[in-house]
Amino acid sequence: MQPSISVIVPLYNAEKWLPRCLSSLESQTFKDLEILLIDDGSTDNSGSICDSFATKDPRAKVFHTPNRGVSEARQLGLDQALGLFMIYLDADDFIAPTMYEEMFNAAITAKADLVFCDWISIEGPKAYCDNLNINKWSAKYLLARFLYNQPVYLPIVLFRRSLFHELSVSFPCGRLNYGEDTIVMIDLLAKSIKQNNSIHIIHLPHNLYVYDKTINVGSLMKPTAKVLNQSQIRVWEMIGPLINKDTFGKNYYGRLVSYLFNAYWNNLYSLDEYGQYAQYYLPIRRFAPWNAKKIISLFLLSGKLDFARRIRFISFPTILQEKIAIQKRSHRIIHNLPIPPTNA
C-alpha cells in the first residue's frame, strides 16, 4: 500500500544529533510515513544508529552509500521514495510532533502540490520564529523571490512526489554540498511556468520545523567567507540556464549584485578576482535594480576597485536598513523551546 508521505533523511557523520532527529520522527502524530535514511558514507556511528532505528520501526529503510555529497544523497532518497507526498528532514534538525499531520491535511484539503510551513531557527542560546515573509503563493512570484536571494529550505516544503517526474526535475550530480536545494526549487518552479503546469501552492503559517544553525559552528570543515561567496556565485551560475532572463533578469542579476557587494564589503577579492566576473557587467547594468550596491558592483567589474572603495559611503543607508531588519527579528525570540528526547 502506498504510504502517504516519504520522509527522506540524508546524513553524514551526524551521530551527535541524529537521535534527536529520529526521536522527533518517532513522535509524529501522523503515522502513515515511509522513512528513508540515506547514510552518505558516514565514518562515525551514524550508520549503526540508522540500522538500530530501522530494527525498531518497520517504516524505516536504510541506504548506506559511499560519500558523494548531500545532493546525490537527496536524489537517492527521491529515487527510492514511494509516498504520495515527500519531504526532506536534515539529520541535525528536528520537527514538531504535529508537523506532518498538519501539512498532509492541508495538502489534501486544498488539493495542493506544494505546502510550505514556517520554521524556528536555533542560533546559539537563542531561538527565533522565522518565515518566508511571502504574501503571494504563486509559482511566478515564488520564483522571483527565490531568485532574489530568498533562502530556500527544502525541509519546510511538502511536495506531491509525482511533480519531480512530471517536470523532469532532479538534483545536480557530482559533489555539490551547497545550494542544491535552491537549484532544485528554482528548476521545479521555472519548469512549471514554462510548461503551463499550474501547480497549486499553499502556506501553513505554523512554525513546525526546527533548524539548528549552531551545529558545526566551530567545525574545521566550515567554509571561509571567501569560499562560501564563491560557492554562492557558482550556484547562481548553475541556475542561469534554468530560467527565462527576459522575465526574471531583474531578480537573477540582482542576486549576483548582492554576492559581489558582500565580497566588496568584506574585502574578499582582489581586483583580478573581480575580473573573472566581468562578463556580467552588461547584464547587471541592463537588468539589476538601480541602487548603491549595483553602482559599486559595476565599478568593481569595470576594474575600478579603488574608486569603489572611495565611494563606500553611498551604501551606508542600505547597510543601515538591513541592520534594522535584523534588529526587528529580535522581537521573535522563543523561550523554553521544547527539545525532543534522544531515545530513538
PDB file of C-alpha atoms in Angstrom, residues 10 15 63 81 88 97 111 119 123-124 162 169-170 184 194 231 245 257 267 269 275 285 287 293 300 305 336:
ATOM      1  CA  PRO A  10      20.227  12.474   4.143  1.00  0.00           C
ATOM      2  CA  GLU A  15      25.816  10.746  15.391  1.00  0.00           C
ATOM      3  CA  PHE A  63      20.714   3.030   2.497  1.00  0.00           C
ATOM      4  CA  ALA A  81      10.525   7.113  -2.356  1.00  0.00           C
ATOM      5  CA  TYR A  88      13.176  16.139   3.442  1.00  0.00           C
ATOM      6  CA  PRO A  97       5.108  16.385  16.705  1.00  0.00           C
ATOM      7  CA  LYS A 111      -5.602  19.775  -3.223  1.00  0.00           C
ATOM      8  CA  TRP A 119      10.230  27.317  10.998  1.00  0.00           C
ATOM      9  CA  GLU A 123      21.236  30.291  16.933  1.00  0.00           C
ATOM     10  CA  GLY A 124      23.396  29.663  19.970  1.00  0.00           C
ATOM     11  CA  SER A 162       4.972  12.930  -8.881  1.00  0.00           C
ATOM     12  CA  VAL A 169      13.429  17.720 -12.080  1.00  0.00           C
ATOM     13  CA  SER A 170      16.374  16.078 -10.342  1.00  0.00           C
ATOM     14  CA  VAL A 184      16.003  22.156  -7.427  1.00  0.00           C
ATOM     15  CA  LYS A 194       7.310  27.119 -18.849  1.00  0.00           C
ATOM     16  CA  SER A 231      30.136  28.734  -3.879  1.00  0.00           C
ATOM     17  CA  LYS A 245      16.164  36.012 -18.086  1.00  0.00           C
ATOM     18  CA  VAL A 257      24.925  42.122  -7.248  1.00  0.00           C
ATOM     19  CA  ASN A 267      37.309  42.686   1.312  1.00  0.00           C
ATOM     20  CA  TYR A 269      38.563  39.623  -3.574  1.00  0.00           C
ATOM     21  CA  GLY A 275      37.735  40.408 -13.243  1.00  0.00           C
ATOM     22  CA  ARG A 285      23.670  47.123 -15.989  1.00  0.00           C
ATOM     23  CA  PHE A 287      18.631  44.041 -15.591  1.00  0.00           C
ATOM     24  CA  LYS A 293      25.045  48.002  -4.438  1.00  0.00           C
ATOM     25  CA  LEU A 300      34.179  46.500  -9.420  1.00  0.00           C
ATOM     26  CA  LEU A 305      38.194  48.735  -7.231  1.00  0.00           C
ATOM     27  CA  ASN A 336      11.797  27.441  26.577  1.00  0.00           C
TER      28      ASN A 336
END
